[in-house]
């Protein structure tokens, strides 16, 4: 998908979805196929949120798992989970530095970027410690499912978000100071 070539030699790689600001870390998995079906190359894929997506989320207070239980097939675009969050935000301030705060609440859905088998979802505790390395879902995806996704490489993702304003709780310089995941400098 989107001009990214998936080589059998690639044993591990991280791709990104610019539309939903998620990352997908791919690792080679045993090929699938049984009986008369030819074996296909497959990937174990961990999915999480980029720094940009995290800028739109406050403190996670609950995780709602989607309708698909681990071990079952999910289609591309299927709801995997929802992160319910809350945060405080300045609502008003005056020239005397009197500040009033408002509680802001929201929900951030995570949809599968491709079809595959859902292997697992994060725990409530993991989601409450949400960061750019937190794995929210793990899937088993075959090559056709991966090739049909809209994932791109890191350089393409950073170029796509370069002009995007920061999230509601982000700073203007966050995306330019940090790599998309892991807090490393972008090259």
mmCIF file with all atom_site columns, C-alpha atoms in Angstrom:
data_model
loop_
_atom_site.group_PDB
_atom_site.id
_atom_site.type_symbol
_atom_site.label_atom_id
_atom_site.label_alt_id
_atom_site.label_comp_id
_atom_site.label_asym_id
_atom_site.label_entity_id
_atom_site.label_seq_id
_atom_site.pdbx_PDB_ins_code
_atom_site.Cartn_x
_atom_site.Cartn_y
_atom_site.Cartn_z
_atom_site.occupancy
_atom_site.B_iso_or_equiv
_atom_site.pdbx_formal_charge
_atom_site.auth_seq_id
_atom_site.auth_comp_id
_atom_site.auth_asym_id
_atom_site.auth_atom_id
_atom_site.pdbx_PDB_model_num
ATOM 1   C CA . UNK A 1 1   ? 0.000   0.000   0.000  1.00 0.00 ? 1   UNK A CA 1
ATOM 2   C CA . UNK A 1 2   ? 0.963   3.597   -0.658 1.00 0.00 ? 2   UNK A CA 1
ATOM 3   C CA . UNK A 1 3   ? 4.268   2.836   -2.333 1.00 0.00 ? 3   UNK A CA 1
ATOM 4   C CA . UNK A 1 4   ? 5.824   0.877   0.548  1.00 0.00 ? 4   UNK A CA 1
ATOM 5   C CA . UNK A 1 5   ? 7.461   -2.364  -0.591 1.00 0.00 ? 5   UNK A CA 1
ATOM 6   C CA . UNK A 1 6   ? 7.243   -5.324  1.798  1.00 0.00 ? 6   UNK A CA 1
ATOM 7   C CA . UNK A 1 7   ? 10.260  -7.550  1.325  1.00 0.00 ? 7   UNK A CA 1
ATOM 8   C CA . UNK A 1 8   ? 10.546  -11.070 2.674  1.00 0.00 ? 8   UNK A CA 1
ATOM 9   C CA . UNK A 1 9   ? 13.959  -9.968  3.968  1.00 0.00 ? 9   UNK A CA 1
ATOM 10  C CA . UNK A 1 10  ? 12.382  -7.351  6.254  1.00 0.00 ? 10  UNK A CA 1
ATOM 11  C CA . UNK A 1 11  ? 12.238  -9.010  9.642  1.00 0.00 ? 11  UNK A CA 1
ATOM 12  C CA . UNK A 1 12  ? 10.924  -5.987  11.549 1.00 0.00 ? 12  UNK A CA 1
ATOM 13  C CA . UNK A 1 13  ? 9.668   -2.586  10.473 1.00 0.00 ? 13  UNK A CA 1
ATOM 14  C CA . UNK A 1 14  ? 7.465   0.241   11.736 1.00 0.00 ? 14  UNK A CA 1
ATOM 15  C CA . UNK A 1 15  ? 4.892   1.882   9.466  1.00 0.00 ? 15  UNK A CA 1
ATOM 16  C CA . UNK A 1 16  ? 2.455   4.728   10.084 1.00 0.00 ? 16  UNK A CA 1
ATOM 17  C CA . UNK A 1 17  ? -1.109  5.758   9.227  1.00 0.00 ? 17  UNK A CA 1
ATOM 18  C CA . UNK A 1 18  ? -1.235  9.543   8.612  1.00 0.00 ? 18  UNK A CA 1
ATOM 19  C CA . UNK A 1 19  ? -5.053  9.705   8.768  1.00 0.00 ? 19  UNK A CA 1
ATOM 20  C CA . UNK A 1 20  ? -5.389  8.188   12.254 1.00 0.00 ? 20  UNK A CA 1
ATOM 21  C CA . UNK A 1 21  ? -1.892  8.901   13.626 1.00 0.00 ? 21  UNK A CA 1
ATOM 22  C CA . UNK A 1 22  ? -1.125  5.343   14.591 1.00 0.00 ? 22  UNK A CA 1
ATOM 23  C CA . UNK A 1 23  ? 1.972   3.234   14.201 1.00 0.00 ? 23  UNK A CA 1
ATOM 24  C CA . UNK A 1 24  ? 2.185   -0.440  13.322 1.00 0.00 ? 24  UNK A CA 1
ATOM 25  C CA . UNK A 1 25  ? 5.294   -2.413  14.285 1.00 0.00 ? 25  UNK A CA 1
ATOM 26  C CA . UNK A 1 26  ? 5.626   -5.473  12.031 1.00 0.00 ? 26  UNK A CA 1
ATOM 27  C CA . UNK A 1 27  ? 7.502   -8.630  12.925 1.00 0.00 ? 27  UNK A CA 1
ATOM 28  C CA . UNK A 1 28  ? 7.687   -11.759 10.777 1.00 0.00 ? 28  UNK A CA 1
ATOM 29  C CA . UNK A 1 29  ? 5.322   -14.517 11.912 1.00 0.00 ? 29  UNK A CA 1
ATOM 30  C CA . UNK A 1 30  ? 4.951   -18.146 10.821 1.00 0.00 ? 30  UNK A CA 1
ATOM 31  C CA . UNK A 1 31  ? 3.199   -18.419 7.458  1.00 0.00 ? 31  UNK A CA 1
ATOM 32  C CA . UNK A 1 32  ? -0.506  -19.183 7.541  1.00 0.00 ? 32  UNK A CA 1
ATOM 33  C CA . UNK A 1 33  ? -2.417  -21.682 5.431  1.00 0.00 ? 33  UNK A CA 1
ATOM 34  C CA . UNK A 1 34  ? -3.739  -25.173 5.971  1.00 0.00 ? 34  UNK A CA 1
ATOM 35  C CA . UNK A 1 35  ? -4.787  -28.120 3.857  1.00 0.00 ? 35  UNK A CA 1
ATOM 36  C CA . UNK A 1 36  ? -5.013  -27.206 0.184  1.00 0.00 ? 36  UNK A CA 1
ATOM 37  C CA . UNK A 1 37  ? -4.436  -23.498 0.884  1.00 0.00 ? 37  UNK A CA 1
ATOM 38  C CA . UNK A 1 38  ? -0.919  -22.347 0.050  1.00 0.00 ? 38  UNK A CA 1
ATOM 39  C CA . UNK A 1 39  ? 1.041   -20.875 2.938  1.00 0.00 ? 39  UNK A CA 1
ATOM 40  C CA . UNK A 1 40  ? 1.311   -17.073 2.844  1.00 0.00 ? 40  UNK A CA 1
ATOM 41  C CA . UNK A 1 41  ? 3.861   -14.868 4.548  1.00 0.00 ? 41  UNK A CA 1
ATOM 42  C CA . UNK A 1 42  ? 2.427   -13.269 7.639  1.00 0.00 ? 42  UNK A CA 1
ATOM 43  C CA . UNK A 1 43  ? 3.207   -10.598 10.188 1.00 0.00 ? 43  UNK A CA 1
ATOM 44  C CA . UNK A 1 44  ? 2.623   -10.142 13.903 1.00 0.00 ? 44  UNK A CA 1
ATOM 45  C CA . UNK A 1 45  ? 1.649   -6.473  14.124 1.00 0.00 ? 45  UNK A CA 1
ATOM 46  C CA . UNK A 1 46  ? 1.604   -4.316  17.258 1.00 0.00 ? 46  UNK A CA 1
ATOM 47  C CA . UNK A 1 47  ? -0.440  -1.115  16.964 1.00 0.00 ? 47  UNK A CA 1
ATOM 48  C CA . UNK A 1 48  ? -0.104  2.078   19.023 1.00 0.00 ? 48  UNK A CA 1
ATOM 49  C CA . UNK A 1 49  ? -0.552  5.844   18.803 1.00 0.00 ? 49  UNK A CA 1
ATOM 50  C CA . UNK A 1 50  ? 1.971   8.406   17.571 1.00 0.00 ? 50  UNK A CA 1
ATOM 51  C CA . UNK A 1 51  ? 2.957   11.499  19.527 1.00 0.00 ? 51  UNK A CA 1
ATOM 52  C CA . UNK A 1 52  ? 0.482   13.533  17.446 1.00 0.00 ? 52  UNK A CA 1
ATOM 53  C CA . UNK A 1 53  ? -2.461  11.279  18.408 1.00 0.00 ? 53  UNK A CA 1
ATOM 54  C CA . UNK A 1 54  ? -1.386  11.383  22.062 1.00 0.00 ? 54  UNK A CA 1
ATOM 55  C CA . UNK A 1 55  ? -1.569  15.203  21.963 1.00 0.00 ? 55  UNK A CA 1
ATOM 56  C CA . UNK A 1 56  ? -5.342  14.877  21.479 1.00 0.00 ? 56  UNK A CA 1
ATOM 57  C CA . UNK A 1 57  ? -5.862  12.631  24.493 1.00 0.00 ? 57  UNK A CA 1
ATOM 58  C CA . UNK A 1 58  ? -5.928  13.562  28.165 1.00 0.00 ? 58  UNK A CA 1
ATOM 59  C CA . UNK A 1 59  ? -5.543  11.073  31.011 1.00 0.00 ? 59  UNK A CA 1
ATOM 60  C CA . UNK A 1 60  ? -7.078  7.711   30.124 1.00 0.00 ? 60  UNK A CA 1
ATOM 61  C CA . UNK A 1 61  ? -9.740  6.744   32.668 1.00 0.00 ? 61  UNK A CA 1
ATOM 62  C CA . UNK A 1 62  ? -11.221 3.653   30.985 1.00 0.00 ? 62  UNK A CA 1
ATOM 63  C CA . UNK A 1 63  ? -10.732 1.327   28.032 1.00 0.00 ? 63  UNK A CA 1
ATOM 64  C CA . UNK A 1 64  ? -13.708 -0.015  26.138 1.00 0.00 ? 64  UNK A CA 1
ATOM 65  C CA . UNK A 1 65  ? -12.876 -3.071  24.073 1.00 0.00 ? 65  UNK A CA 1
ATOM 66  C CA . UNK A 1 66  ? -14.540 -3.401  20.669 1.00 0.00 ? 66  UNK A CA 1
ATOM 67  C CA . UNK A 1 67  ? -16.973 -6.136  19.669 1.00 0.00 ? 67  UNK A CA 1
ATOM 68  C CA . UNK A 1 68  ? -14.260 -8.553  18.488 1.00 0.00 ? 68  UNK A CA 1
ATOM 69  C CA . UNK A 1 69  ? -12.630 -10.802 21.081 1.00 0.00 ? 69  UNK A CA 1
ATOM 70  C CA . UNK A 1 70  ? -8.996  -11.879 20.728 1.00 0.00 ? 70  UNK A CA 1
ATOM 71  C CA . UNK A 1 71  ? -8.647  -14.944 18.521 1.00 0.00 ? 71  UNK A CA 1
ATOM 72  C CA . UNK A 1 72  ? -11.274 -13.745 16.040 1.00 0.00 ? 72  UNK A CA 1
ATOM 73  C CA . UNK A 1 73  ? -10.973 -12.106 12.630 1.00 0.00 ? 73  UNK A CA 1
ATOM 74  C CA . UNK A 1 74  ? -11.295 -8.324  12.287 1.00 0.00 ? 74  UNK A CA 1
ATOM 75  C CA . UNK A 1 75  ? -11.829 -6.407  9.061  1.00 0.00 ? 75  UNK A CA 1
ATOM 76  C CA . UNK A 1 76  ? -9.962  -3.251  8.100  1.00 0.00 ? 76  UNK A CA 1
ATOM 77  C CA . UNK A 1 77  ? -11.618 -0.303  9.833  1.00 0.00 ? 77  UNK A CA 1
ATOM 78  C CA . UNK A 1 78  ? -13.168 -2.419  12.601 1.00 0.00 ? 78  UNK A CA 1
ATOM 79  C CA . UNK A 1 79  ? -13.308 -0.884  16.079 1.00 0.00 ? 79  UNK A CA 1
ATOM 80  C CA . UNK A 1 80  ? -10.661 -2.455  18.299 1.00 0.00 ? 80  UNK A CA 1
ATOM 81  C CA . UNK A 1 81  ? -11.031 -0.319  21.412 1.00 0.00 ? 81  UNK A CA 1
ATOM 82  C CA . UNK A 1 82  ? -11.955 3.112   22.710 1.00 0.00 ? 82  UNK A CA 1
ATOM 83  C CA . UNK A 1 83  ? -9.864  5.147   25.141 1.00 0.00 ? 83  UNK A CA 1
ATOM 84  C CA . UNK A 1 84  ? -12.066 7.292   27.409 1.00 0.00 ? 84  UNK A CA 1
ATOM 85  C CA . UNK A 1 85  ? -10.100 10.243  28.745 1.00 0.00 ? 85  UNK A CA 1
ATOM 86  C CA . UNK A 1 86  ? -10.371 13.460  30.716 1.00 0.00 ? 86  UNK A CA 1
ATOM 87  C CA . UNK A 1 87  ? -8.167  16.524  31.131 1.00 0.00 ? 87  UNK A CA 1
ATOM 88  C CA . UNK A 1 88  ? -8.203  20.024  32.543 1.00 0.00 ? 88  UNK A CA 1
ATOM 89  C CA . UNK A 1 89  ? -7.952  23.000  30.246 1.00 0.00 ? 89  UNK A CA 1
ATOM 90  C CA . UNK A 1 90  ? -7.886  26.740  30.860 1.00 0.00 ? 90  UNK A CA 1
ATOM 91  C CA . UNK A 1 91  ? -11.380 28.048  30.196 1.00 0.00 ? 91  UNK A CA 1
ATOM 92  C CA . UNK A 1 92  ? -10.865 31.735  31.031 1.00 0.00 ? 92  UNK A CA 1
ATOM 93  C CA . UNK A 1 93  ? -8.123  33.997  32.298 1.00 0.00 ? 93  UNK A CA 1
ATOM 94  C CA . UNK A 1 94  ? -7.931  37.706  32.954 1.00 0.00 ? 94  UNK A CA 1
ATOM 95  C CA . UNK A 1 95  ? -5.237  40.364  33.100 1.00 0.00 ? 95  UNK A CA 1
ATOM 96  C CA . UNK A 1 96  ? -4.678  39.641  36.811 1.00 0.00 ? 96  UNK A CA 1
ATOM 97  C CA . UNK A 1 97  ? -3.746  36.032  36.009 1.00 0.00 ? 97  UNK A CA 1
ATOM 98  C CA . UNK A 1 98  ? -6.915  34.612  37.516 1.00 0.00 ? 98  UNK A CA 1
ATOM 99  C CA . UNK A 1 99  ? -7.430  31.337  35.714 1.00 0.00 ? 99  UNK A CA 1
ATOM 100 C CA . UNK A 1 100 ? -10.471 29.123  35.610 1.00 0.00 ? 100 UNK A CA 1
ATOM 101 C CA . UNK A 1 101 ? -10.168 25.504  34.599 1.00 0.00 ? 101 UNK A CA 1
ATOM 102 C CA . UNK A 1 102 ? -12.695 23.328  32.838 1.00 0.00 ? 102 UNK A CA 1
ATOM 103 C CA . UNK A 1 103 ? -12.857 19.547  32.767 1.00 0.00 ? 103 UNK A CA 1
ATOM 104 C CA . UNK A 1 104 ? -12.673 18.251  29.209 1.00 0.00 ? 104 UNK A CA 1
ATOM 105 C CA . UNK A 1 105 ? -13.716 14.667  28.446 1.00 0.00 ? 105 UNK A CA 1
ATOM 106 C CA . UNK A 1 106 ? -13.580 12.609  25.317 1.00 0.00 ? 106 UNK A CA 1
ATOM 107 C CA . UNK A 1 107 ? -13.202 9.223   23.706 1.00 0.00 ? 107 UNK A CA 1
ATOM 108 C CA . UNK A 1 108 ? -10.532 8.194   21.201 1.00 0.00 ? 108 UNK A CA 1
ATOM 109 C CA . UNK A 1 109 ? -11.418 5.155   19.058 1.00 0.00 ? 109 UNK A CA 1
ATOM 110 C CA . UNK A 1 110 ? -8.742  2.850   17.670 1.00 0.00 ? 110 UNK A CA 1
ATOM 111 C CA . UNK A 1 111 ? -9.693  1.145   14.396 1.00 0.00 ? 111 UNK A CA 1
ATOM 112 C CA . UNK A 1 112 ? -7.773  -1.674  12.775 1.00 0.00 ? 112 UNK A CA 1
ATOM 113 C CA . UNK A 1 113 ? -5.715  -0.396  9.835  1.00 0.00 ? 113 UNK A CA 1
ATOM 114 C CA . UNK A 1 114 ? -6.056  -3.796  8.107  1.00 0.00 ? 114 UNK A CA 1
ATOM 115 C CA . UNK A 1 115 ? -7.884  -7.093  8.245  1.00 0.00 ? 115 UNK A CA 1
ATOM 116 C CA . UNK A 1 116 ? -6.395  -9.935  10.259 1.00 0.00 ? 116 UNK A CA 1
ATOM 117 C CA . UNK A 1 117 ? -6.757  -11.952 13.426 1.00 0.00 ? 117 UNK A CA 1
ATOM 118 C CA . UNK A 1 118 ? -6.927  -10.029 16.691 1.00 0.00 ? 118 UNK A CA 1
ATOM 119 C CA . UNK A 1 119 ? -4.368  -11.539 19.078 1.00 0.00 ? 119 UNK A CA 1
ATOM 120 C CA . UNK A 1 120 ? -4.725  -9.205  22.044 1.00 0.00 ? 120 UNK A CA 1
ATOM 121 C CA . UNK A 1 121 ? -5.687  -5.803  23.443 1.00 0.00 ? 121 UNK A CA 1
ATOM 122 C CA . UNK A 1 122 ? -3.996  -3.675  26.078 1.00 0.00 ? 122 UNK A CA 1
ATOM 123 C CA . UNK A 1 123 ? -5.073  -3.813  29.689 1.00 0.00 ? 123 UNK A CA 1
ATOM 124 C CA . UNK A 1 124 ? -6.697  -0.889  31.497 1.00 0.00 ? 124 UNK A CA 1
ATOM 125 C CA . UNK A 1 125 ? -3.453  -0.413  33.459 1.00 0.00 ? 125 UNK A CA 1
ATOM 126 C CA . UNK A 1 126 ? -1.354  -0.249  30.271 1.00 0.00 ? 126 UNK A CA 1
ATOM 127 C CA . UNK A 1 127 ? -3.747  2.274   28.731 1.00 0.00 ? 127 UNK A CA 1
ATOM 128 C CA . UNK A 1 128 ? -3.648  4.453   31.847 1.00 0.00 ? 128 UNK A CA 1
ATOM 129 C CA . UNK A 1 129 ? 0.136   4.704   31.368 1.00 0.00 ? 129 UNK A CA 1
ATOM 130 C CA . UNK A 1 130 ? -0.370  5.584   27.704 1.00 0.00 ? 130 UNK A CA 1
ATOM 131 C CA . UNK A 1 131 ? 2.737   6.708   25.860 1.00 0.00 ? 131 UNK A CA 1
ATOM 132 C CA . UNK A 1 132 ? 4.255   6.577   22.365 1.00 0.00 ? 132 UNK A CA 1
ATOM 133 C CA . UNK A 1 133 ? 5.537   3.010   22.932 1.00 0.00 ? 133 UNK A CA 1
ATOM 134 C CA . UNK A 1 134 ? 2.307   1.584   24.420 1.00 0.00 ? 134 UNK A CA 1
ATOM 135 C CA . UNK A 1 135 ? 1.010   -1.358  22.401 1.00 0.00 ? 135 UNK A CA 1
ATOM 136 C CA . UNK A 1 136 ? -2.786  -1.031  22.260 1.00 0.00 ? 136 UNK A CA 1
ATOM 137 C CA . UNK A 1 137 ? -3.565  -4.024  20.035 1.00 0.00 ? 137 UNK A CA 1
ATOM 138 C CA . UNK A 1 138 ? -1.727  -6.977  18.512 1.00 0.00 ? 138 UNK A CA 1
ATOM 139 C CA . UNK A 1 139 ? -2.869  -8.647  15.283 1.00 0.00 ? 139 UNK A CA 1
ATOM 140 C CA . UNK A 1 140 ? -1.777  -11.425 12.939 1.00 0.00 ? 140 UNK A CA 1
ATOM 141 C CA . UNK A 1 141 ? -1.895  -10.110 9.356  1.00 0.00 ? 141 UNK A CA 1
ATOM 142 C CA . UNK A 1 142 ? -1.036  -11.847 6.088  1.00 0.00 ? 142 UNK A CA 1
ATOM 143 C CA . UNK A 1 143 ? 0.730   -10.143 3.193  1.00 0.00 ? 143 UNK A CA 1
ATOM 144 C CA . UNK A 1 144 ? -2.447  -9.295  1.183  1.00 0.00 ? 144 UNK A CA 1
ATOM 145 C CA . UNK A 1 145 ? -4.006  -7.696  4.268  1.00 0.00 ? 145 UNK A CA 1
ATOM 146 C CA . UNK A 1 146 ? -0.894  -5.651  4.918  1.00 0.00 ? 146 UNK A CA 1
ATOM 147 C CA . UNK A 1 147 ? -0.490  -4.620  1.267  1.00 0.00 ? 147 UNK A CA 1
ATOM 148 C CA . UNK A 1 148 ? -4.108  -3.342  1.207  1.00 0.00 ? 148 UNK A CA 1
ATOM 149 C CA . UNK A 1 149 ? -3.492  -0.983  4.152  1.00 0.00 ? 149 UNK A CA 1
ATOM 150 C CA . UNK A 1 150 ? -2.822  2.737   3.850  1.00 0.00 ? 150 UNK A CA 1
ATOM 151 C CA . UNK A 1 151 ? 0.390   2.591   5.896  1.00 0.00 ? 151 UNK A CA 1
ATOM 152 C CA . UNK A 1 152 ? 3.498   4.560   4.937  1.00 0.00 ? 152 UNK A CA 1
ATOM 153 C CA . UNK A 1 153 ? 7.125   4.718   6.026  1.00 0.00 ? 153 UNK A CA 1
ATOM 154 C CA . UNK A 1 154 ? 8.403   7.109   8.676  1.00 0.00 ? 154 UNK A CA 1
ATOM 155 C CA . UNK A 1 155 ? 9.708   9.775   6.280  1.00 0.00 ? 155 UNK A CA 1
ATOM 156 C CA . UNK A 1 156 ? 6.357   9.858   4.445  1.00 0.00 ? 156 UNK A CA 1
ATOM 157 C CA . UNK A 1 157 ? 4.453   10.090  7.734  1.00 0.00 ? 157 UNK A CA 1
ATOM 158 C CA . UNK A 1 158 ? 6.590   12.963  9.037  1.00 0.00 ? 158 UNK A CA 1
ATOM 159 C CA . UNK A 1 159 ? 6.173   14.807  5.721  1.00 0.00 ? 159 UNK A CA 1
ATOM 160 C CA . UNK A 1 160 ? 2.388   14.281  5.893  1.00 0.00 ? 160 UNK A CA 1
ATOM 161 C CA . UNK A 1 161 ? 2.075   15.718  9.420  1.00 0.00 ? 161 UNK A CA 1
ATOM 162 C CA . UNK A 1 162 ? 4.622   18.519  9.021  1.00 0.00 ? 162 UNK A CA 1
ATOM 163 C CA . UNK A 1 163 ? 1.926   21.166  8.396  1.00 0.00 ? 163 UNK A CA 1
ATOM 164 C CA . UNK A 1 164 ? -0.657  19.694  10.765 1.00 0.00 ? 164 UNK A CA 1
ATOM 165 C CA . UNK A 1 165 ? -1.270  21.821  13.874 1.00 0.00 ? 165 UNK A CA 1
ATOM 166 C CA . UNK A 1 166 ? -0.535  20.152  17.226 1.00 0.00 ? 166 UNK A CA 1
ATOM 167 C CA . UNK A 1 167 ? -3.285  18.283  19.049 1.00 0.00 ? 167 UNK A CA 1
ATOM 168 C CA . UNK A 1 168 ? -5.492  20.027  21.594 1.00 0.00 ? 168 UNK A CA 1
ATOM 169 C CA . UNK A 1 169 ? -2.973  19.412  24.410 1.00 0.00 ? 169 UNK A CA 1
ATOM 170 C CA . UNK A 1 170 ? 0.222   19.624  22.335 1.00 0.00 ? 170 UNK A CA 1
ATOM 171 C CA . UNK A 1 171 ? 2.866   22.276  21.852 1.00 0.00 ? 171 UNK A CA 1
ATOM 172 C CA . UNK A 1 172 ? 3.624   23.799  18.472 1.00 0.00 ? 172 UNK A CA 1
ATOM 173 C CA . UNK A 1 173 ? 7.119   22.267  18.346 1.00 0.00 ? 173 UNK A CA 1
ATOM 174 C CA . UNK A 1 174 ? 6.346   18.713  19.504 1.00 0.00 ? 174 UNK A CA 1
ATOM 175 C CA . UNK A 1 175 ? 6.224   17.029  16.084 1.00 0.00 ? 175 UNK A CA 1
ATOM 176 C CA . UNK A 1 176 ? 9.362   18.786  14.928 1.00 0.00 ? 176 UNK A CA 1
ATOM 177 C CA . UNK A 1 177 ? 11.316  17.940  18.097 1.00 0.00 ? 177 UNK A CA 1
ATOM 178 C CA . UNK A 1 178 ? 10.342  14.292  18.397 1.00 0.00 ? 178 UNK A CA 1
ATOM 179 C CA . UNK A 1 179 ? 10.354  11.228  16.219 1.00 0.00 ? 179 UNK A CA 1
ATOM 180 C CA . UNK A 1 180 ? 6.844   9.847   15.595 1.00 0.00 ? 180 UNK A CA 1
ATOM 181 C CA . UNK A 1 181 ? 7.298   7.178   18.262 1.00 0.00 ? 181 UNK A CA 1
ATOM 182 C CA . UNK A 1 182 ? 9.770   6.730   21.051 1.00 0.00 ? 182 UNK A CA 1
ATOM 183 C CA . UNK A 1 183 ? 10.661  10.418  21.515 1.00 0.00 ? 183 UNK A CA 1
ATOM 184 C CA . UNK A 1 184 ? 13.775  10.254  19.323 1.00 0.00 ? 184 UNK A CA 1
ATOM 185 C CA . UNK A 1 185 ? 14.847  13.083  17.060 1.00 0.00 ? 185 UNK A CA 1
ATOM 186 C CA . UNK A 1 186 ? 13.596  12.849  13.486 1.00 0.00 ? 186 UNK A CA 1
ATOM 187 C CA . UNK A 1 187 ? 16.238  12.633  10.777 1.00 0.00 ? 187 UNK A CA 1
#
